Amino acid sequence: MLKILMVAAELAPFAKEGGLADAVGSLTKALSLRGHGIRAVIPLYGRIDRGAWRLRPAGPPLPVPMGRLGHLACTVFEGRLPGTGVPVSFVDYDPFYGRRGIYQEDGEGYPDNGERFVLLSRAALEIVRRDGWRPDIVHVHDWHTAAVPVLLNTLYRDDGTLSAAASVLTLHNLLQQGVFDKGLMEILGVGWEHFQLRGLEFFDRVNLLKGGIYHATRINTVSPTYAREILQPEFAYGIEGVIRDRASDLLGILNGADYGEWDPETDRFIAAAYSAADLRGKALCKKDLQGFLGLPEDPAVPLAGVVSRLVRQKGIDLVADALPRILDLGVQVALVGSGEPWAHTFFEGLARERPDRFACRIGYDEALAHRIIAGADFFLMPSRFEPCGLTQMYAMRYGTLPIVRATGGLRDTVENYDDGTLSGTGFTFDDATADALLDTIRRALRIWGSRPEAVAGLIRRAMAKRFTWEAAARRYEDLYGEAIERSPEGQGR
Ligand code: ADP
Ligand code: GLC
């Protein structure tokens, strides 16, 4: 049994922008079910309802040292991760977190995000210190908490509570690295000697993720293929050299899917339950979705779904480019998502022009996400890069065949249909182009329209696939074990 401190900017169900929240929440739960002593720390964002989650202040205000800002007095609220006994500490510092967004508002990132997440990183360590709770592992995620390994190796190196802790940094996405003016060094307080090539310095600015990658005991990505891809400039956004420096400590551990939330047999959001043995409910879900979105209710028309952040990473521009031609193939498309303003304008405009074939809802809508994933025949995800991706796993569980670009976790989870061996769980393609997407949709439609047994086999295999958090948690246990061997009490970080 290990003592694990999880620190992250997002944790479902309290605070979620994307898959990061799901991944941190599900992993925490899986580790706790396996008997580990685990605690989590996140900020108390303005959108988190203290009453609904029954959060209670724990102890007097905690003064968190923030370099030239002095000590910031944070209140720590305590709650439990639903469905588990895991204690979650919420760092309350209203001037930083009492806002509408997690990272941004109206498309603009908060200018003080550096300070906001350094505070989270520092506060997490101060909380366990105050409690005298000695973690074996401090597990952090993405740039927001990447300062933690740096702090552990410097200011907390000789700390009674934290000196023995090993750190693991999980890379969920390398696009955002937390790059700020170098003045942030004076707040981080670790000393300018760490503002260096093999440390926090990046083109004369602070790069928190880079610092974390150098300082963490072990690092990992959320799929094996992404672990290989980020050795290349095209995937690493300027820090490929950093990744290569630590390549021998880099592992890919595939995320799981939360089948407690995503199961067509028990899903509370969908019109009718169904299973692989009896797919009649899926036909009802399709009819329900078509009706709800105002599309013609025709079971014979193929329906493709998109549930996504509307950003370049997800290949949303490729979807936009191909969409008029996709509709001309006689396909209906249902989309829910939010992201870049051009995408909102484009998709809403097209929905007005082609209401017979295309429907979209701009925004975040969990119920509709479930209804699309259940009701569609195909699920489109032509990502340019995809560290893991969760929605394609959900789609498979619902017998909704994924049409994906073979990159990152998509490559590791979706097996391309092979006509010769009648194997596969979806359709994959290589080129990040609208034409490649379109060709693959054509290929899928040919089979869909003429080969019912082949389609039934695809659906059966897709629905039988399981990507469990239990399996992922076991792999993290191994990684923690290796990190502990290397930690200061082993051979020094
Ligand atoms: P990423 O984290 O890169 O956005 P993932 O596939 O890992 O991609 O996770 C996305 C998560 O966010 C999934 O749980 C998905 O259902 C959810 N999601 C994305 N967009 C929306 C939306 N517009 N409405 C509801 N849920 C959404
Ligand atoms: C990031 C990635 C996504 C991954 C998620 C959870 O948001 O973009 O691919 O599934 O993190 O690890």
Short mmCIF file of C-alpha atoms and ligand atoms in Angstrom, two decimals:
data_model
loop_
_atom_site.label_atom_id
_atom_site.label_comp_id
_atom_site.label_asym_id
_atom_site.label_seq_id
_atom_site.Cartn_x
_atom_site.Cartn_y
_atom_site.Cartn_z
CA MET A 1 0.00 0.00 0.00
CA LEU A 2 1.34 3.38 -1.00
CA LYS A 3 0.57 6.88 0.15
CA ILE A 4 -0.07 8.96 -2.93
CA LEU A 5 -0.69 12.68 -3.24
CA MET A 6 -2.50 13.62 -6.47
CA VAL A 7 -2.31 17.26 -7.49
CA ALA A 8 -4.08 18.55 -10.60
CA ALA A 9 -5.88 21.54 -12.09
CA GLU A 10 -8.94 19.41 -12.92
CA LEU A 11 -10.71 16.60 -11.13
CA ALA A 12 -14.06 15.17 -12.21
CA PRO A 13 -16.76 15.64 -11.08
CA PHE A 14 -15.71 18.88 -9.33
CA ALA A 15 -13.91 20.75 -12.10
CA LYS A 16 -13.68 19.63 -15.72
CA GLU A 17 -12.65 21.15 -19.04
CA GLY A 18 -11.64 17.94 -20.81
CA GLY A 19 -10.28 14.45 -20.43
CA LEU A 20 -7.70 15.54 -17.85
CA ALA A 21 -10.45 15.74 -15.23
CA ASP A 22 -11.80 12.31 -16.15
CA ALA A 23 -8.36 10.74 -16.16
CA VAL A 24 -7.30 12.16 -12.78
CA GLY A 25 -10.66 11.32 -11.19
CA SER A 26 -10.81 7.77 -12.52
CA LEU A 27 -7.19 6.97 -11.72
CA THR A 28 -7.61 8.29 -8.18
CA LYS A 29 -10.67 6.11 -7.72
CA ALA A 30 -9.01 3.02 -9.19
CA LEU A 31 -5.94 3.43 -6.98
CA SER A 32 -8.08 3.87 -3.92
CA LEU A 33 -10.07 0.72 -4.77
CA ARG A 34 -6.75 -1.11 -4.94
CA GLY A 35 -6.10 -0.16 -1.33
CA HIS A 36 -3.74 2.78 -1.60
CA GLY A 37 -3.90 5.72 0.75
CA ILE A 38 -4.58 8.59 -1.57
CA ARG A 39 -5.34 12.28 -1.20
CA ALA A 40 -6.04 14.83 -3.90
CA VAL A 41 -5.60 18.60 -4.05
CA ILE A 42 -7.25 21.00 -6.51
CA PRO A 43 -8.16 24.71 -6.41
CA LEU A 44 -11.53 25.81 -5.12
CA TYR A 45 -12.71 27.40 -8.36
CA GLY A 46 -15.63 29.78 -8.26
CA ARG A 47 -17.76 27.28 -10.18
CA ILE A 48 -17.41 24.55 -7.54
CA ASP A 49 -20.53 24.50 -5.40
CA ARG A 50 -19.33 24.18 -1.78
CA GLY A 51 -22.80 23.43 -0.46
CA ALA A 52 -23.68 20.75 -3.00
CA TRP A 53 -20.39 18.91 -2.42
CA ARG A 54 -20.54 19.49 1.35
CA LEU A 55 -17.09 21.02 1.55
CA ARG A 56 -15.93 22.11 4.98
CA PRO A 57 -13.10 24.39 5.96
CA ALA A 58 -10.26 22.43 7.55
CA GLY A 59 -8.13 24.24 10.08
CA PRO A 60 -7.07 27.85 10.27
CA PRO A 61 -5.92 29.73 7.15
CA LEU A 62 -2.76 28.24 5.68
CA PRO A 63 -0.04 30.76 4.84
CA VAL A 64 1.53 29.63 1.55
CA PRO A 65 4.94 31.14 0.77
CA MET A 66 4.95 32.70 -2.70
CA GLY A 67 8.34 34.36 -2.99
CA ARG A 68 8.10 38.07 -3.62
CA LEU A 69 4.32 37.97 -3.14
CA GLY A 70 4.95 37.01 0.48
CA HIS A 71 2.70 34.51 2.22
CA LEU A 72 -0.78 34.13 0.73
CA ALA A 73 -3.39 33.06 3.26
CA CYS A 74 -5.38 30.18 1.76
CA THR A 75 -8.34 28.47 3.34
CA VAL A 76 -8.35 24.74 2.80
CA PHE A 77 -11.72 23.07 2.28
CA GLU A 78 -12.12 19.33 2.62
CA GLY A 79 -14.45 17.02 0.73
CA ARG A 80 -14.55 13.47 -0.59
CA LEU A 81 -14.28 12.20 -4.12
CA PRO A 82 -17.80 10.82 -4.80
CA GLY A 83 -18.02 7.05 -4.73
CA THR A 84 -14.78 6.79 -2.76
CA GLY A 85 -13.44 7.72 0.64
CA VAL A 86 -10.64 9.75 -0.94
CA PRO A 87 -10.15 13.08 0.86
CA VAL A 88 -9.91 16.01 -1.52
CA SER A 89 -8.44 19.32 -0.35
CA PHE A 90 -9.65 22.42 -2.15
CA VAL A 91 -7.33 25.41 -2.03
CA ASP A 92 -9.41 28.52 -1.52
CA TYR A 93 -7.73 31.75 -2.50
CA ASP A 94 -10.45 33.94 -3.87
CA PRO A 95 -8.31 36.52 -5.73
CA PHE A 96 -6.92 33.67 -7.89
CA TYR A 97 -9.62 31.03 -8.10
CA GLY A 98 -12.90 32.83 -7.42
CA ARG A 99 -13.57 33.36 -11.12
CA ARG A 100 -15.87 31.92 -13.74
CA GLY A 101 -13.29 29.83 -15.60
CA ILE A 102 -10.61 27.31 -14.77
CA TYR A 103 -8.00 28.71 -17.16
CA GLN A 104 -9.79 31.40 -19.10
CA GLU A 105 -12.85 33.49 -19.73
CA ASP A 106 -14.33 34.35 -23.14
CA GLY A 107 -11.39 32.79 -24.95
CA GLU A 108 -8.77 34.79 -23.02
CA GLY A 109 -6.39 32.91 -20.71
CA TYR A 110 -6.00 34.58 -17.31
CA PRO A 111 -2.80 36.64 -17.37
CA ASP A 112 -1.84 35.44 -13.89
CA ASN A 113 -2.14 31.70 -14.65
CA GLY A 114 1.53 31.28 -13.72
CA GLU A 115 0.93 32.58 -10.20
CA ARG A 116 -2.39 30.76 -9.93
CA PHE A 117 -0.90 27.33 -10.57
CA VAL A 118 2.34 27.90 -8.72
CA LEU A 119 0.11 28.64 -5.74
CA LEU A 120 -1.72 25.34 -6.25
CA SER A 121 1.60 23.48 -6.47
CA ARG A 122 3.02 25.09 -3.38
CA ALA A 123 -0.22 24.87 -1.39
CA ALA A 124 -0.52 21.12 -2.06
CA LEU A 125 2.86 20.53 -0.44
CA GLU A 126 2.10 22.88 2.46
CA ILE A 127 -1.20 21.10 3.15
CA VAL A 128 0.36 17.66 3.63
CA ARG A 129 3.19 19.24 5.60
CA ARG A 130 0.77 20.84 8.00
CA ASP A 131 -0.97 17.48 8.44
CA GLY A 132 2.32 15.61 8.81
CA TRP A 133 1.12 13.23 6.08
CA ARG A 134 4.17 11.74 4.36
CA PRO A 135 3.42 10.66 0.79
CA ASP A 136 5.54 8.01 -0.92
CA ILE A 137 4.54 9.45 -4.28
CA VAL A 138 3.47 12.89 -5.41
CA HIS A 139 1.69 12.47 -8.75
CA VAL A 140 1.17 15.61 -10.82
CA HIS A 141 -0.41 16.29 -14.21
CA ASP A 142 0.48 18.63 -17.09
CA TRP A 143 2.06 22.07 -16.75
CA HIS A 144 -0.32 23.33 -14.08
CA THR A 145 1.29 21.22 -11.38
CA ALA A 146 4.68 20.62 -12.99
CA ALA A 147 6.24 23.04 -10.49
CA VAL A 148 5.73 20.42 -7.78
CA PRO A 149 8.68 18.17 -8.75
CA VAL A 150 10.86 21.28 -9.00
CA LEU A 151 9.81 22.37 -5.51
CA LEU A 152 10.36 18.87 -4.09
CA ASN A 153 13.89 18.78 -5.45
CA THR A 154 14.78 22.21 -4.14
CA LEU A 155 12.93 23.93 -1.32
CA TYR A 156 11.50 20.70 0.12
CA ARG A 157 14.55 18.52 -0.36
CA ASP A 158 15.31 18.38 3.34
CA ASP A 159 11.77 18.77 4.57
CA GLY A 160 10.82 16.27 7.26
CA THR A 161 7.50 15.36 5.64
CA LEU A 162 8.42 15.49 1.97
CA SER A 163 12.10 14.68 1.59
CA ALA A 164 11.42 11.00 0.91
CA ALA A 165 8.66 11.52 -1.66
CA ALA A 166 9.26 10.49 -5.27
CA SER A 167 7.43 12.36 -8.01
CA VAL A 168 5.62 11.27 -11.15
CA LEU A 169 4.61 13.74 -13.85
CA THR A 170 1.97 12.61 -16.32
CA LEU A 171 1.94 14.37 -19.68
CA HIS A 172 -1.63 14.56 -20.93
CA ASN A 173 -0.91 17.18 -23.56
CA LEU A 174 2.30 18.90 -24.65
CA LEU A 175 0.61 21.75 -26.47
CA GLN A 176 0.29 23.81 -23.32
CA GLN A 177 3.53 24.09 -21.36
CA GLY A 178 2.96 26.92 -18.93
CA VAL A 179 5.38 29.46 -20.41
CA PHE A 180 5.57 32.75 -18.50
CA ASP A 181 7.72 35.79 -17.98
CA LYS A 182 10.88 34.92 -16.05
CA GLY A 183 9.68 37.11 -13.19
CA LEU A 184 7.76 34.01 -12.11
CA MET A 185 11.10 32.70 -10.79
CA GLU A 186 10.85 35.25 -7.97
CA ILE A 187 7.49 33.79 -6.95
CA LEU A 188 8.49 30.17 -7.31
CA GLY A 189 11.41 31.00 -5.08
CA VAL A 190 13.63 28.06 -6.01
CA GLY A 191 16.65 30.17 -6.94
CA TRP A 192 17.90 31.50 -10.26
CA GLU A 193 20.32 28.59 -10.61
CA HIS A 194 17.31 26.57 -11.76
CA PHE A 195 16.61 29.05 -14.56
CA GLN A 196 18.81 27.06 -16.91
CA LEU A 197 18.80 24.88 -19.99
CA ARG A 198 18.28 21.67 -18.05
CA GLY A 199 15.65 23.27 -15.88
CA LEU A 200 12.98 25.92 -16.13
CA GLU A 201 14.52 28.24 -18.71
CA PHE A 202 13.00 28.31 -22.21
CA PHE A 203 14.01 31.14 -24.55
CA ASP A 204 14.55 33.43 -21.59
CA ARG A 205 11.13 32.62 -20.15
CA VAL A 206 9.94 30.18 -17.54
CA ASN A 207 8.55 26.90 -18.89
CA LEU A 208 6.94 25.08 -15.97
CA LEU A 209 6.38 21.84 -17.88
CA LYS A 210 10.01 21.72 -18.94
CA GLY A 211 11.12 22.22 -15.35
CA GLY A 212 8.80 19.43 -14.24
CA ILE A 213 10.09 17.06 -16.89
CA TYR A 214 13.66 17.56 -15.72
CA HIS A 215 12.86 17.32 -12.03
CA ALA A 216 10.22 14.56 -11.81
CA THR A 217 11.51 11.18 -10.71
CA ARG A 218 9.57 9.52 -13.54
CA ILE A 219 7.43 10.83 -16.38
CA ASN A 220 4.76 9.20 -18.49
CA THR A 221 2.28 9.92 -21.23
CA VAL A 222 -1.27 8.63 -21.52
CA SER A 223 -0.66 6.23 -24.42
CA PRO A 224 2.34 4.26 -25.70
CA THR A 225 2.20 5.78 -29.19
CA TYR A 226 2.16 9.36 -27.84
CA ALA A 227 5.24 8.50 -25.75
CA ARG A 228 7.05 7.75 -29.01
CA GLU A 229 5.56 10.62 -30.99
CA ILE A 230 6.71 13.33 -28.58
CA LEU A 231 10.33 12.54 -29.36
CA GLN A 232 9.58 14.33 -32.65
CA PRO A 233 9.42 18.14 -33.03
CA GLU A 234 6.02 17.99 -34.69
CA PHE A 235 4.45 16.63 -31.47
CA ALA A 236 6.61 18.26 -28.79
CA TYR A 237 6.18 21.97 -29.52
CA GLY A 238 9.77 22.96 -28.89
CA ILE A 239 10.66 20.63 -26.04
CA GLU A 240 11.51 17.48 -28.02
CA GLY A 241 15.12 17.80 -26.82
CA VAL A 242 13.92 17.85 -23.23
CA ILE A 243 11.82 14.74 -23.81
CA ARG A 244 14.74 13.01 -25.50
CA ASP A 245 16.94 13.80 -22.52
CA ARG A 246 14.52 11.86 -20.36
CA ALA A 247 13.46 9.26 -22.92
CA SER A 248 14.76 6.39 -20.81
CA ASP A 249 12.41 7.44 -17.99
CA LEU A 250 9.40 7.93 -20.22
CA LEU A 251 6.62 5.40 -20.33
CA GLY A 252 3.23 5.33 -22.08
CA ILE A 253 0.33 4.12 -19.96
CA LEU A 254 -3.00 4.01 -21.75
CA ASN A 255 -5.89 5.68 -19.95
CA GLY A 256 -8.99 3.71 -19.19
CA ALA A 257 -12.65 4.55 -19.76
CA ASP A 258 -15.07 4.96 -16.89
CA TYR A 259 -17.63 2.28 -17.67
CA GLY A 260 -19.61 3.28 -14.61
CA GLU A 261 -20.53 6.45 -16.52
CA TRP A 262 -20.31 5.11 -20.05
CA ASP A 263 -22.30 1.91 -20.42
CA PRO A 264 -25.28 1.59 -22.79
CA GLU A 265 -26.89 -0.90 -20.41
CA THR A 266 -27.14 1.59 -17.55
CA ASP A 267 -26.74 5.07 -19.09
CA ARG A 268 -29.28 7.45 -17.52
CA PHE A 269 -29.04 9.99 -20.34
CA ILE A 270 -30.10 7.81 -23.27
CA ALA A 271 -33.54 7.00 -24.64
CA ALA A 272 -33.25 3.21 -24.36
CA ALA A 273 -30.74 0.86 -22.80
CA TYR A 274 -29.08 -1.75 -24.98
CA SER A 275 -26.35 -4.34 -25.04
CA ALA A 276 -24.30 -6.20 -27.61
CA ALA A 277 -26.76 -9.09 -27.37
CA ASP A 278 -29.76 -6.88 -28.08
CA LEU A 279 -29.21 -3.75 -30.11
CA ARG A 280 -32.85 -2.72 -30.45
CA GLY A 281 -32.30 0.08 -27.94
CA LYS A 282 -29.58 1.53 -30.13
CA ALA A 283 -32.06 2.01 -32.96
CA LEU A 284 -34.34 3.86 -30.52
CA CYS A 285 -31.42 6.04 -29.41
CA LYS A 286 -30.76 6.95 -33.04
CA LYS A 287 -34.39 7.86 -33.63
CA ASP A 288 -34.43 9.88 -30.40
CA LEU A 289 -31.30 11.77 -31.40
CA GLN A 290 -32.57 12.53 -34.88
CA GLY A 291 -35.86 13.75 -33.43
CA PHE A 292 -34.21 15.85 -30.75
CA LEU A 293 -31.92 17.57 -33.23
CA GLY A 294 -34.61 18.03 -35.89
CA LEU A 295 -32.97 15.66 -38.38
CA PRO A 296 -35.21 13.39 -40.50
CA GLU A 297 -35.96 10.29 -38.43
CA ASP A 298 -34.76 7.68 -40.86
CA PRO A 299 -32.99 4.53 -39.64
CA ALA A 300 -31.55 3.91 -43.11
CA VAL A 301 -29.57 7.18 -43.21
CA PRO A 302 -26.10 6.78 -41.71
CA LEU A 303 -25.52 9.13 -38.78
CA ALA A 304 -22.06 10.29 -37.71
CA GLY A 305 -21.39 12.01 -34.36
CA VAL A 306 -18.79 14.47 -33.13
CA VAL A 307 -18.27 15.23 -29.41
CA SER A 308 -15.22 17.39 -29.03
CA ARG A 309 -13.45 20.52 -28.06
CA LEU A 310 -13.57 22.45 -31.33
CA VAL A 311 -9.84 23.01 -31.72
CA ARG A 312 -7.12 22.26 -34.21
CA GLN A 313 -5.76 19.38 -32.09
CA LYS A 314 -8.96 17.49 -32.77
CA GLY A 315 -8.77 18.09 -36.53
CA ILE A 316 -11.93 20.17 -36.33
CA ASP A 317 -10.75 22.21 -39.31
CA LEU A 318 -10.60 18.94 -41.31
CA VAL A 319 -14.15 18.12 -40.27
CA ALA A 320 -15.24 21.62 -41.30
CA ASP A 321 -13.47 21.33 -44.64
CA ALA A 322 -14.90 17.90 -45.42
CA LEU A 323 -18.36 18.44 -43.94
CA PRO A 324 -20.29 19.74 -46.98
CA ARG A 325 -18.94 16.79 -48.97
CA ILE A 326 -19.73 14.35 -46.13
CA LEU A 327 -23.33 15.58 -46.15
CA ASP A 328 -23.44 15.15 -49.92
CA LEU A 329 -22.64 11.46 -49.42
CA GLY A 330 -26.06 11.20 -47.79
CA VAL A 331 -24.77 11.16 -44.22
CA GLN A 332 -26.35 12.96 -41.27
CA VAL A 333 -23.91 14.56 -38.85
CA ALA A 334 -24.62 15.54 -35.22
CA LEU A 335 -22.06 17.65 -33.38
CA VAL A 336 -21.70 18.98 -29.84
CA GLY A 337 -18.67 20.99 -28.82
CA SER A 338 -17.16 24.30 -28.04
CA GLY A 339 -13.84 25.92 -28.74
CA GLU A 340 -12.52 28.29 -31.36
CA PRO A 341 -14.91 31.08 -32.40
CA TRP A 342 -14.50 30.43 -36.15
CA ALA A 343 -15.74 26.88 -35.61
CA HIS A 344 -18.84 28.08 -33.77
CA THR A 345 -19.70 30.42 -36.64
CA PHE A 346 -18.97 27.86 -39.30
CA PHE A 347 -20.92 24.95 -37.82
CA GLU A 348 -23.89 27.08 -36.81
CA GLY A 349 -24.01 28.55 -40.30
CA LEU A 350 -23.90 25.15 -41.97
CA ALA A 351 -26.60 23.81 -39.64
CA ARG A 352 -28.87 26.63 -40.85
CA GLU A 353 -28.09 25.84 -44.49
CA ARG A 354 -28.42 22.06 -44.28
CA PRO A 355 -30.92 21.33 -41.49
CA ASP A 356 -31.87 18.08 -43.24
CA ARG A 357 -28.40 16.64 -42.74
CA PHE A 358 -26.45 18.58 -40.14
CA ALA A 359 -27.27 19.60 -36.56
CA CYS A 360 -24.98 21.13 -34.00
CA ARG A 361 -25.08 22.45 -30.45
CA ILE A 362 -22.29 24.77 -29.44
CA GLY A 363 -21.45 24.41 -25.78
CA TYR A 364 -20.74 21.83 -23.15
CA ASP A 365 -23.61 19.38 -22.78
CA GLU A 366 -23.00 16.11 -21.02
CA ALA A 367 -26.44 14.64 -21.70
CA LEU A 368 -26.20 15.38 -25.41
CA ALA A 369 -22.68 13.92 -25.51
CA HIS A 370 -24.14 10.62 -24.24
CA ARG A 371 -27.09 10.79 -26.66
CA ILE A 372 -24.81 11.37 -29.65
CA ILE A 373 -22.39 8.63 -28.67
CA ALA A 374 -25.30 6.20 -28.23
CA GLY A 375 -27.43 7.30 -31.19
CA ALA A 376 -24.83 7.67 -33.93
CA ASP A 377 -23.62 4.90 -36.23
CA PHE A 378 -20.13 6.38 -36.58
CA PHE A 379 -17.95 8.59 -34.40
CA LEU A 380 -15.59 11.05 -36.11
CA MET A 381 -12.25 11.95 -34.51
CA PRO A 382 -9.66 13.01 -37.08
CA SER A 383 -7.24 14.38 -34.46
CA ARG A 384 -3.94 15.91 -35.55
CA PHE A 385 -2.51 14.58 -32.32
CA GLU A 386 -4.21 12.75 -29.49
CA PRO A 387 -2.31 11.91 -26.31
CA CYS A 388 -4.97 9.34 -25.49
CA GLY A 389 -8.55 10.35 -26.24
CA LEU A 390 -11.44 8.97 -24.23
CA THR A 391 -14.45 9.55 -26.44
CA GLN A 392 -13.41 6.95 -29.03
CA MET A 393 -13.30 4.38 -26.21
CA TYR A 394 -16.80 5.41 -25.11
CA ALA A 395 -18.04 5.22 -28.72
CA MET A 396 -16.74 1.66 -29.06
CA ARG A 397 -18.56 0.58 -25.90
CA TYR A 398 -21.79 1.94 -27.48
CA GLY A 399 -21.23 0.12 -30.77
CA THR A 400 -20.66 3.44 -32.53
CA LEU A 401 -17.84 2.77 -34.97
CA PRO A 402 -14.92 5.19 -34.64
CA ILE A 403 -13.46 6.82 -37.74
CA VAL A 404 -10.16 8.18 -36.48
CA ARG A 405 -6.73 9.33 -37.53
CA ALA A 406 -4.13 6.75 -36.46
CA THR A 407 -2.21 8.91 -34.00
CA GLY A 408 -1.43 8.67 -30.28
CA GLY A 409 -4.04 6.91 -28.21
CA LEU A 410 -6.35 6.61 -31.22
CA ARG A 411 -3.81 4.32 -32.84
CA ASP A 412 -3.53 2.34 -29.60
CA THR A 413 -7.26 1.84 -29.14
CA VAL A 414 -8.91 1.61 -32.56
CA GLU A 415 -8.05 -1.29 -34.83
CA ASN A 416 -8.64 -0.65 -38.52
CA TYR A 417 -11.24 -2.86 -40.19
CA ASP A 418 -9.66 -5.50 -42.37
CA ASP A 419 -11.85 -6.99 -45.04
CA GLY A 420 -9.62 -10.03 -45.51
CA THR A 421 -9.48 -11.20 -41.91
CA LEU A 422 -12.77 -9.58 -40.88
CA SER A 423 -11.04 -8.01 -37.90
CA GLY A 424 -11.02 -4.50 -36.48
CA THR A 425 -13.10 -2.18 -34.33
CA GLY A 426 -13.34 0.91 -36.53
CA PHE A 427 -11.73 2.76 -39.40
CA THR A 428 -8.39 4.53 -39.31
CA PHE A 429 -6.38 6.72 -41.68
CA ASP A 430 -2.96 8.34 -41.69
CA ASP A 431 -3.00 11.70 -43.45
CA ALA A 432 -4.26 14.76 -41.61
CA THR A 433 -6.30 15.92 -44.59
CA ALA A 434 -9.97 16.41 -45.34
CA ASP A 435 -9.59 14.06 -48.33
CA ALA A 436 -8.22 11.23 -46.21
CA LEU A 437 -11.10 11.69 -43.77
CA LEU A 438 -13.58 11.73 -46.61
CA ASP A 439 -12.10 8.61 -48.25
CA THR A 440 -12.31 6.75 -44.96
CA ILE A 441 -15.93 7.76 -44.49
CA ARG A 442 -16.63 6.48 -48.02
CA ARG A 443 -14.91 3.20 -47.16
CA ALA A 444 -16.98 2.87 -43.99
CA LEU A 445 -20.20 3.69 -45.86
CA ARG A 446 -19.58 1.07 -48.51
CA ILE A 447 -19.41 -1.60 -45.84
CA TRP A 448 -22.29 -0.11 -43.85
CA GLY A 449 -24.55 -0.06 -46.89
CA SER A 450 -23.81 -3.48 -48.30
CA ARG A 451 -22.30 -5.82 -45.70
CA PRO A 452 -24.59 -6.17 -42.69
CA GLU A 453 -22.66 -9.13 -41.26
CA ALA A 454 -19.36 -7.30 -41.50
CA VAL A 455 -20.93 -4.33 -39.70
CA ALA A 456 -22.43 -6.58 -37.03
CA GLY A 457 -18.98 -8.08 -36.45
CA LEU A 458 -17.39 -4.65 -36.17
CA ILE A 459 -20.02 -3.55 -33.65
CA ARG A 460 -19.67 -6.75 -31.67
CA ARG A 461 -15.88 -6.44 -31.45
CA ALA A 462 -16.00 -2.73 -30.64
CA MET A 463 -18.52 -3.29 -27.84
CA ALA A 464 -16.46 -6.13 -26.39
CA LYS A 465 -13.33 -3.99 -26.05
CA ARG A 466 -12.50 -2.87 -22.51
CA PHE A 467 -9.97 -0.24 -21.54
CA THR A 468 -10.11 -0.40 -17.77
CA TRP A 469 -8.73 1.96 -15.16
CA GLU A 470 -7.93 -1.11 -13.13
CA ALA A 471 -5.35 -2.13 -15.74
CA ALA A 472 -4.01 1.43 -15.92
CA ALA A 473 -3.78 1.64 -12.11
CA ARG A 474 -1.66 -1.54 -12.04
CA ARG A 475 0.75 0.00 -14.51
CA TYR A 476 0.95 3.19 -12.43
CA GLU A 477 1.73 1.04 -9.40
CA ASP A 478 4.73 -0.38 -11.25
CA LEU A 479 5.80 3.12 -12.25
CA TYR A 480 5.45 4.34 -8.65
CA GLY A 481 7.55 1.38 -7.53
CA GLU A 482 10.32 2.33 -9.95
CA ALA A 483 10.11 5.97 -8.91
CA ILE A 484 10.40 5.06 -5.23
CA GLU A 485 13.49 2.98 -5.90
CA ARG A 486 15.06 6.03 -7.45
CA SER A 487 13.86 8.58 -4.92
CA PRO A 488 16.27 10.20 -2.43
CA GLU A 489 16.08 7.30 -0.02
CA GLY A 490 16.95 5.09 -3.00
CA GLN A 491 19.65 6.80 -5.00
CA GLY A 492 18.79 10.47 -5.15
CA ARG A 493 16.48 12.22 -7.55
P1 ADP B 1 -9.59 16.15 -24.51
O1 ADP B 1 -9.28 16.00 -23.07
O2 ADP B 1 -8.40 16.37 -25.36
O3 ADP B 1 -10.66 17.15 -24.79
P2 ADP B 1 -10.67 13.42 -24.31
O4 ADP B 1 -11.28 12.53 -25.34
O5 ADP B 1 -9.61 12.85 -23.46
O6 ADP B 1 -10.18 14.75 -25.04
O7 ADP B 1 -11.78 13.89 -23.26
C1 ADP B 1 -12.83 14.74 -23.59
C2 ADP B 1 -13.88 14.62 -22.51
O8 ADP B 1 -14.69 15.80 -22.54
C3 ADP B 1 -14.82 13.46 -22.68
O9 ADP B 1 -15.29 13.03 -21.43
C4 ADP B 1 -15.96 14.07 -23.52
O10 ADP B 1 -17.15 13.37 -23.39
C5 ADP B 1 -16.03 15.45 -22.92
N1 ADP B 1 -16.50 16.49 -23.82
C6 ADP B 1 -15.80 17.16 -24.76
N2 ADP B 1 -16.57 18.11 -25.35
C7 ADP B 1 -17.77 18.05 -24.75
C8 ADP B 1 -19.00 18.77 -24.91
N3 ADP B 1 -19.12 19.77 -25.79
N4 ADP B 1 -20.03 18.44 -24.12
C9 ADP B 1 -19.91 17.44 -23.22
N5 ADP B 1 -18.80 16.72 -23.03
C10 ADP B 1 -17.74 17.02 -23.78
C1 GLC B 2 -5.68 15.46 -22.73
C2 GLC B 2 -5.55 14.86 -24.12
C3 GLC B 2 -6.43 13.66 -24.33
C4 GLC B 2 -6.40 12.72 -23.15
C5 GLC B 2 -6.72 13.48 -21.87
C6 GLC B 2 -6.71 12.61 -20.63
O1 GLC B 2 -6.73 16.34 -22.63
O2 GLC B 2 -5.81 15.83 -25.11
O3 GLC B 2 -6.01 12.97 -25.49
O4 GLC B 2 -7.32 11.67 -23.32
O5 GLC B 2 -5.77 14.50 -21.69
O6 GLC B 2 -5.45 12.01 -20.42
#
